[in-house]
Coordinates of C-alpha atoms in Angstrom, one line a residue:
E1196 CA -17.6 42.6 49.4
L1197 CA -16.9 47.0 49.9
A1198 CA -13.8 46.1 48.4
G1199 CA -15.2 44.4 45.3
R1200 CA -17.5 47.1 44.6
C1201 CA -15.1 49.8 44.6
R1202 CA -13.3 47.7 42.1
F1203 CA -16.5 47.3 40.1
G1204 CA -16.7 51.2 40.2
S1205 CA -13.6 52.2 39.3
T1206 CA -12.4 53.7 35.7
E1207 CA -10.3 51.0 34.9
G1208 CA -10.9 48.4 32.8
P1209 CA -10.1 46.5 29.5
F1210 CA -11.7 49.4 27.8
L1211 CA -9.9 52.1 28.9
Y1212 CA -7.9 53.4 25.7
L1213 CA -11.1 54.2 24.2
K1214 CA -12.1 56.8 26.5
G1215 CA -8.7 58.9 25.6
N1216 CA -9.6 58.9 21.8
K1217 CA -13.0 59.4 22.0
F1218 CA -12.8 63.0 23.4
K1219 CA -9.0 63.5 21.7
D1220 CA -9.5 67.3 19.4
K1221 CA -7.9 66.2 15.9
K1222 CA -5.4 68.8 14.9
K1223 CA -6.8 71.4 12.3
H1224 CA -4.0 72.7 9.9
F1225 CA -5.5 75.7 8.8
N1226 CA -2.4 77.4 7.3
E1227 CA -2.2 74.5 4.6
V1228 CA -5.4 75.3 3.4
L1229 CA -4.7 77.9 0.4
I1230 CA -7.4 80.6 1.4
M1231 CA -5.9 80.8 4.8
A1232 CA -2.3 79.9 4.1
D1233 CA 0.4 81.3 5.9
R1234 CA 3.7 82.9 4.1
R1235 CA 5.6 79.6 4.1
K1236 CA 2.2 77.7 2.4
L1237 CA 1.9 81.0 -0.1
L1238 CA 5.4 80.8 -1.3
E1239 CA 5.5 77.2 -2.0
T1240 CA 2.3 77.5 -3.7
L1241 CA 3.6 80.3 -5.9
Q1242 CA 7.1 78.6 -6.5
D1243 CA 5.1 75.6 -7.5
V1244 CA 3.2 77.3 -9.9
I1245 CA 6.3 79.0 -11.3
D1246 CA 7.7 75.4 -11.7
E1247 CA 4.4 74.4 -14.3
P1248 CA 3.8 77.2 -17.1
G1249 CA 1.9 75.2 -18.7
Q1250 CA -0.6 73.9 -16.1
N1251 CA -3.9 75.2 -16.3
Y1252 CA -5.3 76.3 -13.3
P1253 CA -9.1 77.4 -12.4
R1254 CA -9.8 80.7 -11.7
A1255 CA -10.9 80.1 -8.5
F1256 CA -7.3 79.5 -8.0
W1257 CA -6.5 82.2 -9.0
E1258 CA -8.8 84.6 -7.2
I1259 CA -8.2 83.0 -4.2
L1260 CA -4.4 82.9 -4.8
A1261 CA -4.6 86.5 -5.6
K1262 CA -6.5 87.1 -2.4
R1263 CA -4.0 85.7 0.0
C1264 CA -1.3 87.4 -1.6
I1265 CA -2.4 90.9 -1.2
Q1266 CA -3.3 90.3 2.3
S1267 CA -0.2 89.0 3.1
I1268 CA 1.9 91.3 0.9
H1269 CA 3.3 93.5 4.0
L1270 CA 5.0 90.0 5.4
L1271 CA 6.6 89.4 2.0
K1272 CA 10.5 90.6 1.5
P1273 CA 11.2 91.8 -2.1
L1274 CA 12.6 88.5 -3.0
E1275 CA 9.5 87.0 -2.4
L1276 CA 7.8 90.0 -3.9
A1277 CA 9.4 88.9 -6.8
I1278 CA 8.1 85.3 -6.8
V1279 CA 4.7 86.7 -6.9
A1280 CA 5.4 88.6 -9.6
R1281 CA 6.7 86.4 -11.4
A1282 CA 3.9 83.8 -10.6
F1283 CA 1.5 86.2 -12.2
D1284 CA 3.3 87.0 -14.8
V1285 CA 3.8 83.9 -16.2
H1286 CA 0.2 82.4 -16.4
Q1287 CA -1.5 86.3 -16.8
P1288 CA -4.7 84.9 -14.9
R1289 CA -7.4 87.4 -16.2
L1290 CA -8.9 88.7 -13.0
K1291 CA -10.7 91.8 -11.6
K1292 CA -9.0 95.1 -11.0
E1293 CA -9.5 94.7 -6.7
L1294 CA -7.4 91.5 -7.7
D1295 CA -4.1 92.9 -9.0
V1296 CA -1.4 92.0 -7.5
F1297 CA 1.2 94.0 -8.9
H1298 CA 0.1 97.4 -7.8
P1299 CA 0.5 96.3 -4.2
I1300 CA 3.7 94.7 -5.2
A1301 CA 5.1 98.2 -6.5
A1302 CA 4.3 100.2 -3.0
Q1303 CA 5.5 97.3 -0.8
V1304 CA 9.1 97.5 -2.9
C1305 CA 9.1 101.3 -2.8
N1306 CA 8.9 100.8 1.1
A1307 CA 11.8 98.6 1.2
N1308 CA 15.3 99.5 2.4
D1309 CA 17.4 96.9 0.5
V1310 CA 16.3 94.9 -2.4
P1311 CA 18.6 91.9 -3.4
G1312 CA 20.0 91.7 -7.4
L1313 CA 17.6 89.2 -8.3
A1314 CA 14.4 90.8 -7.3
I1315 CA 15.2 93.8 -9.1
I1316 CA 15.9 91.4 -12.4
V1317 CA 12.3 90.5 -11.6
L1318 CA 10.9 93.5 -10.9
A1319 CA 12.2 95.8 -13.8
D1320 CA 11.1 93.2 -16.4
V1321 CA 7.3 92.0 -14.9
L1322 CA 6.5 95.4 -13.8
P1323 CA 6.8 97.9 -16.7
R1324 CA 4.7 95.3 -18.4
R1325 CA 2.0 94.7 -15.8
L1326 CA 1.4 97.8 -14.0
R1327 CA -1.8 99.5 -14.7
V1328 CA -0.3 103.3 -13.7
S1329 CA 0.4 106.7 -15.0
K1330 CA 3.8 106.7 -17.4
E1331 CA 4.7 109.5 -14.4
E1332 CA 4.2 107.0 -11.5
L1333 CA 6.0 103.8 -13.5
G1334 CA 8.8 106.2 -14.1
E1335 CA 9.3 107.2 -10.5
L1336 CA 8.8 103.3 -9.8
M1337 CA 12.0 102.3 -12.2
R1338 CA 14.0 105.6 -10.8
Y1339 CA 13.7 104.1 -7.4
L1340 CA 14.7 100.2 -8.7
A1341 CA 18.0 102.3 -10.6
R1342 CA 18.9 103.4 -7.1
R1343 CA 18.8 100.3 -5.7
S1344 CA 20.4 98.2 -8.5
A1345 CA 23.4 100.8 -8.0
D1346 CA 23.9 99.5 -4.8
V1347 CA 23.6 96.0 -5.8
M1348 CA 25.7 96.1 -8.9
W1349 CA 27.8 93.1 -7.8
E1350 CA 24.8 90.9 -7.7
I1351 CA 23.8 91.5 -10.8
P1352 CA 24.9 89.5 -14.1
P1353 CA 26.2 91.8 -17.2
S1354 CA 23.2 90.3 -19.5
H1355 CA 20.7 91.3 -16.7
A1356 CA 21.9 94.8 -16.2
V1357 CA 21.6 95.7 -19.4
G1358 CA 18.4 94.2 -19.4
V1359 CA 17.3 96.7 -16.2
V1360 CA 19.1 99.8 -18.5
Q1361 CA 16.7 98.6 -21.5
A1362 CA 13.8 98.8 -18.8
L1363 CA 14.5 102.3 -17.9
S1364 CA 14.6 103.8 -21.5
A1365 CA 11.1 102.0 -22.7
V1366 CA 9.6 104.0 -19.7
G1367 CA 11.4 107.3 -21.5
V1368 CA 13.8 107.2 -18.2
R1369 CA 17.6 107.8 -18.1
D1370 CA 19.9 107.8 -15.3
P1371 CA 23.5 108.4 -16.6
S1372 CA 24.6 107.4 -12.9
L1373 CA 23.3 103.1 -13.6
C1374 CA 24.4 104.0 -16.9
S1375 CA 28.5 104.4 -15.8
R1376 CA 28.2 101.5 -13.2
V1377 CA 26.6 99.2 -15.9
A1378 CA 29.1 100.2 -18.7
R1379 CA 31.9 99.5 -16.5
K1380 CA 30.7 96.1 -15.0
L1381 CA 30.3 95.0 -19.0
H1382 CA 33.6 96.6 -20.0
M1383 CA 35.9 94.7 -17.5
H1384 CA 33.2 91.3 -18.3
L1385 CA 34.4 91.8 -22.4
Q1386 CA 37.9 92.4 -21.9
Q1387 CA 38.0 89.5 -19.4
E1388 CA 36.6 87.3 -22.3
Q1389 CA 38.4 88.5 -24.9
E1390 CA 42.1 87.7 -23.2
A1391 CA 41.0 84.6 -21.5
R1392 CA 38.1 82.9 -23.2
P1393 CA 36.7 81.9 -26.8
A1394 CA 33.6 83.3 -27.6
A1395 CA 31.7 80.0 -27.2
E1396 CA 32.5 80.3 -23.8
A1397 CA 31.9 83.9 -23.2
A1398 CA 29.1 85.2 -21.1
V1399 CA 28.3 88.1 -23.2
G1400 CA 27.2 86.0 -25.9
P1401 CA 26.8 87.8 -29.3
E1402 CA 23.2 88.3 -28.9
E1403 CA 23.9 90.6 -25.8
I1404 CA 26.7 92.8 -27.5
G1405 CA 24.0 94.8 -29.8
R1406 CA 21.3 94.2 -27.2
A1407 CA 24.3 96.4 -24.8
A1408 CA 24.6 98.9 -27.6
A1409 CA 21.1 99.7 -28.5
A1410 CA 20.4 99.8 -24.6
F1411 CA 23.4 102.6 -24.3
A1412 CA 22.5 104.4 -27.3
A1413 CA 18.9 104.7 -26.0
Q1414 CA 20.6 106.3 -23.0
G1415 CA 22.8 108.8 -24.8
H1416 CA 25.7 107.3 -23.1
R1417 CA 28.8 107.7 -25.4
D1418 CA 31.4 105.8 -23.6
L1419 CA 34.1 105.4 -26.2
E1420 CA 36.3 102.9 -24.5
L1421 CA 32.9 100.6 -24.0
F1422 CA 32.2 100.8 -27.5
R1423 CA 35.4 100.0 -28.5
C1424 CA 34.8 96.5 -26.4
L1425 CA 31.5 96.1 -28.5
A1426 CA 33.0 96.4 -31.6
Q1427 CA 35.8 94.3 -31.3
A1428 CA 33.8 91.2 -29.4
A1429 CA 31.0 91.5 -32.5
A1430 CA 33.6 91.7 -35.3
T1431 CA 35.0 88.3 -33.3
S1432 CA 31.7 86.9 -33.1
L1433 CA 31.4 87.2 -37.2
G1434 CA 34.7 85.8 -37.7
E1435 CA 33.6 83.0 -35.3
G1436 CA 32.8 79.3 -37.0
W1437 CA 28.9 79.5 -35.8
E1438 CA 26.1 77.4 -36.3
P1439 CA 23.2 79.2 -39.1
G1440 CA 21.2 80.5 -36.1
R1441 CA 24.0 82.1 -34.5
L1442 CA 25.7 83.7 -37.4
E1443 CA 22.6 85.4 -38.3
A1444 CA 22.3 87.0 -34.5
A1445 CA 26.0 88.0 -34.4
E1446 CA 25.3 89.9 -37.8
R1447 CA 22.1 91.6 -35.8
S1448 CA 24.4 92.5 -33.5
A1449 CA 27.0 93.9 -35.3
W1450 CA 24.8 96.2 -37.1
Q1451 CA 23.1 97.2 -34.1
V1452 CA 26.5 98.2 -32.6
L1453 CA 27.7 100.4 -35.9
E1454 CA 23.8 102.1 -35.5
S1455 CA 24.6 102.9 -32.1
L1456 CA 27.7 104.5 -32.8
D1457 CA 25.5 106.7 -35.5
S1458 CA 23.0 107.6 -33.2
L1459 CA 25.3 108.9 -30.9
G1460 CA 27.4 110.7 -33.4
I1461 CA 30.8 108.7 -32.5
E1462 CA 32.9 108.9 -35.8
D1463 CA 36.4 107.8 -36.7
L1464 CA 36.3 105.0 -34.2
P1465 CA 39.6 102.2 -35.2
E1466 CA 37.8 99.1 -33.7
A1467 CA 34.5 100.1 -36.4
E1468 CA 36.3 99.7 -39.2
P1469 CA 37.2 95.8 -39.0
L1470 CA 33.2 95.3 -38.0
R1471 CA 32.3 97.0 -41.3
Q1472 CA 34.5 95.2 -43.5
A1473 CA 33.6 91.9 -41.9
L1474 CA 30.2 92.8 -42.4
K1475 CA 30.6 94.2 -46.2
F1476 CA 32.2 90.8 -46.7
K1477 CA 29.6 89.1 -45.3
A1478 CA 27.0 91.2 -47.5
S1479 CA 29.1 90.1 -50.2
E1480 CA 29.8 86.9 -49.8
G1481 CA 25.6 86.1 -49.6
D1482 CA 25.5 88.3 -53.0
F1483 CA 27.7 85.9 -54.6
R1484 CA 26.1 82.4 -53.5
E1485 CA 22.6 83.5 -54.3

């Protein structure tokens, strides 16, 4: 009888499994909520935003995202800072001044010892357009990016390296050392393409030739070997059978090369004479057709 009462008073029974679940705490993944997102969730959200440039996100979303990015800015690496900058640059949300992410990004980048080439490409493109600072402060930032880009020039493609030079010229900064490195890189690629590749497969297209010439002219960089290659590449592009749109781009690039030579005071360049003759022929051909 005593043993029966003990068995009746024990906790064992057919509904024992209900007792454990009743008091079991549910896991709360606060890191998956944007307002308390961790670094991984924050970067995933930013990448999703970049992948959907046409998506309209509500203002509250951008306010929360900007606050979280500013709070976590000290945890982000330069490449991750570039992702933040690109996300806000693509969608251009209208936020209050205290939610401006570009100023904290610039401050954090300047404290970094190593900045990869891909981050420099993005930051040199975005920050000069979005950063609300004085021209002197912007110039200091661009000088810093120029020094870092010179250290990782092997990571930056020629066309993007020219873009960095253009960004420097846009804010009135001249960097002869960076121009020399970019000129050597571009010169090497142009020589390799002229020897081994047709113009249609070239890494430096006809549009990039004139842009490069204008960028070095704005920096006052007189590199005769580079401009010889640019003039030859521009003349070759004019002789290719491009479709109408690409042919117009090749003609614009050719004129940019010649204008750059004139602005730098480079005269009697033998490689420029075939380019002038080709442009004269194109102009006379156009007049004949009209």
